[in-house]
Amino acid sequence: MSAIQRFFSGVTETGDQQEPNLRTRYYRNQKWEAIEALKGLPGQFPSFRLIHVDESRGEVMLECRNGIGLKHDLVVTVIDITPIRTAVDIHAALRAKFVDFGWNGKIIRSIYQYLDRRLSKDLSNG
């Protein structure tokens, strides 16, 4: 999805074929370690709230309130690539029917920065 489409749709997803800031991130950690790190996110950033964790599916659902008070729904998916390598993708959607103004991308980048500090980044891919 292009930046213009994301701007008007209010939905942003990461993936392997995205622009550099929105690419899937790979870590040299086990799935449970990445999920535990994500569960700690609301403790570090009060704008986030943990909604639900499904460890068997590798999904962590969060809510984030942006700088102007609008809510974003986030689904962070952690996928086992190998026993010691995981991929993390994020789906962010603005709850209101407003234009995104780049908030989803900013929230995704902040989650990845948080994970980069807590997990071992896999430099061989992303």
mmCIF file of C-alpha atoms in Angstrom, residues 54-116:
data_model
loop_
_atom_site.group_PDB
_atom_site.id
_atom_site.type_symbol
_atom_site.label_atom_id
_atom_site.label_comp_id
_atom_site.label_asym_id
_atom_site.label_seq_id
_atom_site.Cartn_x
_atom_site.Cartn_y
_atom_site.Cartn_z
ATOM 1 C CA ASP A 54 -2.712 -15.287 22.255
ATOM 2 C CA GLU A 55 0.635 -17.011 22.758
ATOM 3 C CA SER A 56 -0.267 -20.071 20.683
ATOM 4 C CA ARG A 57 -0.976 -17.875 17.638
ATOM 5 C CA GLY A 58 1.798 -15.414 18.443
ATOM 6 C CA GLU A 59 -0.533 -12.414 18.540
ATOM 7 C CA VAL A 60 -0.439 -9.465 20.907
ATOM 8 C CA MET A 61 -3.290 -6.961 20.658
ATOM 9 C CA LEU A 62 -2.669 -3.443 21.887
ATOM 10 C CA GLU A 63 -4.412 -0.112 21.928
ATOM 11 C CA CYS A 64 -2.497 3.143 21.607
ATOM 12 C CA ARG A 65 -3.682 6.687 22.160
ATOM 13 C CA ASN A 66 -1.812 9.141 19.916
ATOM 14 C CA GLY A 67 -0.740 12.682 20.758
ATOM 15 C CA ILE A 68 -4.157 14.172 19.969
ATOM 16 C CA GLY A 69 -6.127 11.496 21.817
ATOM 17 C CA LEU A 70 -7.275 9.276 18.930
ATOM 18 C CA LYS A 71 -7.115 5.516 19.477
ATOM 19 C CA HIS A 72 -5.237 3.045 17.301
ATOM 20 C CA ASP A 73 -5.807 -0.712 17.351
ATOM 21 C CA LEU A 74 -2.654 -2.783 16.895
ATOM 22 C CA VAL A 75 -2.098 -6.458 16.247
ATOM 23 C CA VAL A 76 1.537 -7.526 16.587
ATOM 24 C CA THR A 77 2.219 -10.957 15.142
ATOM 25 C CA VAL A 78 5.291 -12.932 16.192
ATOM 26 C CA ILE A 79 6.180 -15.824 13.882
ATOM 27 C CA ASP A 80 8.708 -18.609 14.498
ATOM 28 C CA ILE A 81 11.111 -18.804 11.568
ATOM 29 C CA THR A 82 13.493 -21.228 13.296
ATOM 30 C CA PRO A 83 13.708 -22.243 16.968
ATOM 31 C CA ILE A 84 15.904 -19.206 17.664
ATOM 32 C CA ARG A 85 14.682 -16.751 15.027
ATOM 33 C CA THR A 86 11.408 -14.836 14.899
ATOM 34 C CA ALA A 87 9.720 -12.346 12.595
ATOM 35 C CA VAL A 88 7.551 -9.527 13.925
ATOM 36 C CA ASP A 89 4.836 -7.846 11.834
ATOM 37 C CA ILE A 90 2.440 -5.123 12.913
ATOM 38 C CA HIS A 91 -1.040 -4.168 11.706
ATOM 39 C CA ALA A 92 -2.111 -0.716 12.907
ATOM 40 C CA ALA A 93 -5.543 0.788 12.306
ATOM 41 C CA LEU A 94 -6.876 4.167 13.342
ATOM 42 C CA ARG A 95 -10.172 3.595 15.133
ATOM 43 C CA ALA A 96 -11.741 6.925 14.136
ATOM 44 C CA LYS A 97 -12.811 7.813 10.617
ATOM 45 C CA PHE A 98 -10.140 10.493 10.315
ATOM 46 C CA VAL A 99 -7.109 10.779 8.094
ATOM 47 C CA ASP A 100 -4.066 9.058 9.629
ATOM 48 C CA PHE A 101 -1.549 11.940 9.302
ATOM 49 C CA GLY A 102 1.279 9.398 9.690
ATOM 50 C CA TRP A 103 0.411 8.354 13.263
ATOM 51 C CA ASN A 104 0.271 4.621 12.439
ATOM 52 C CA GLY A 105 3.788 4.673 10.987
ATOM 53 C CA LYS A 106 5.090 6.590 13.997
ATOM 54 C CA ILE A 107 3.520 4.066 16.393
ATOM 55 C CA ILE A 108 4.936 1.124 14.418
ATOM 56 C CA ARG A 109 8.416 2.672 14.462
ATOM 57 C CA SER A 110 8.180 3.210 18.235
ATOM 58 C CA ILE A 111 7.238 -0.454 18.784
ATOM 59 C CA TYR A 112 10.139 -1.630 16.615
ATOM 60 C CA GLN A 113 12.562 0.705 18.434
ATOM 61 C CA TYR A 114 11.351 -0.706 21.754
ATOM 62 C CA LEU A 115 11.856 -4.294 20.507
ATOM 63 C CA ASP A 116 15.275 -3.427 19.033
#
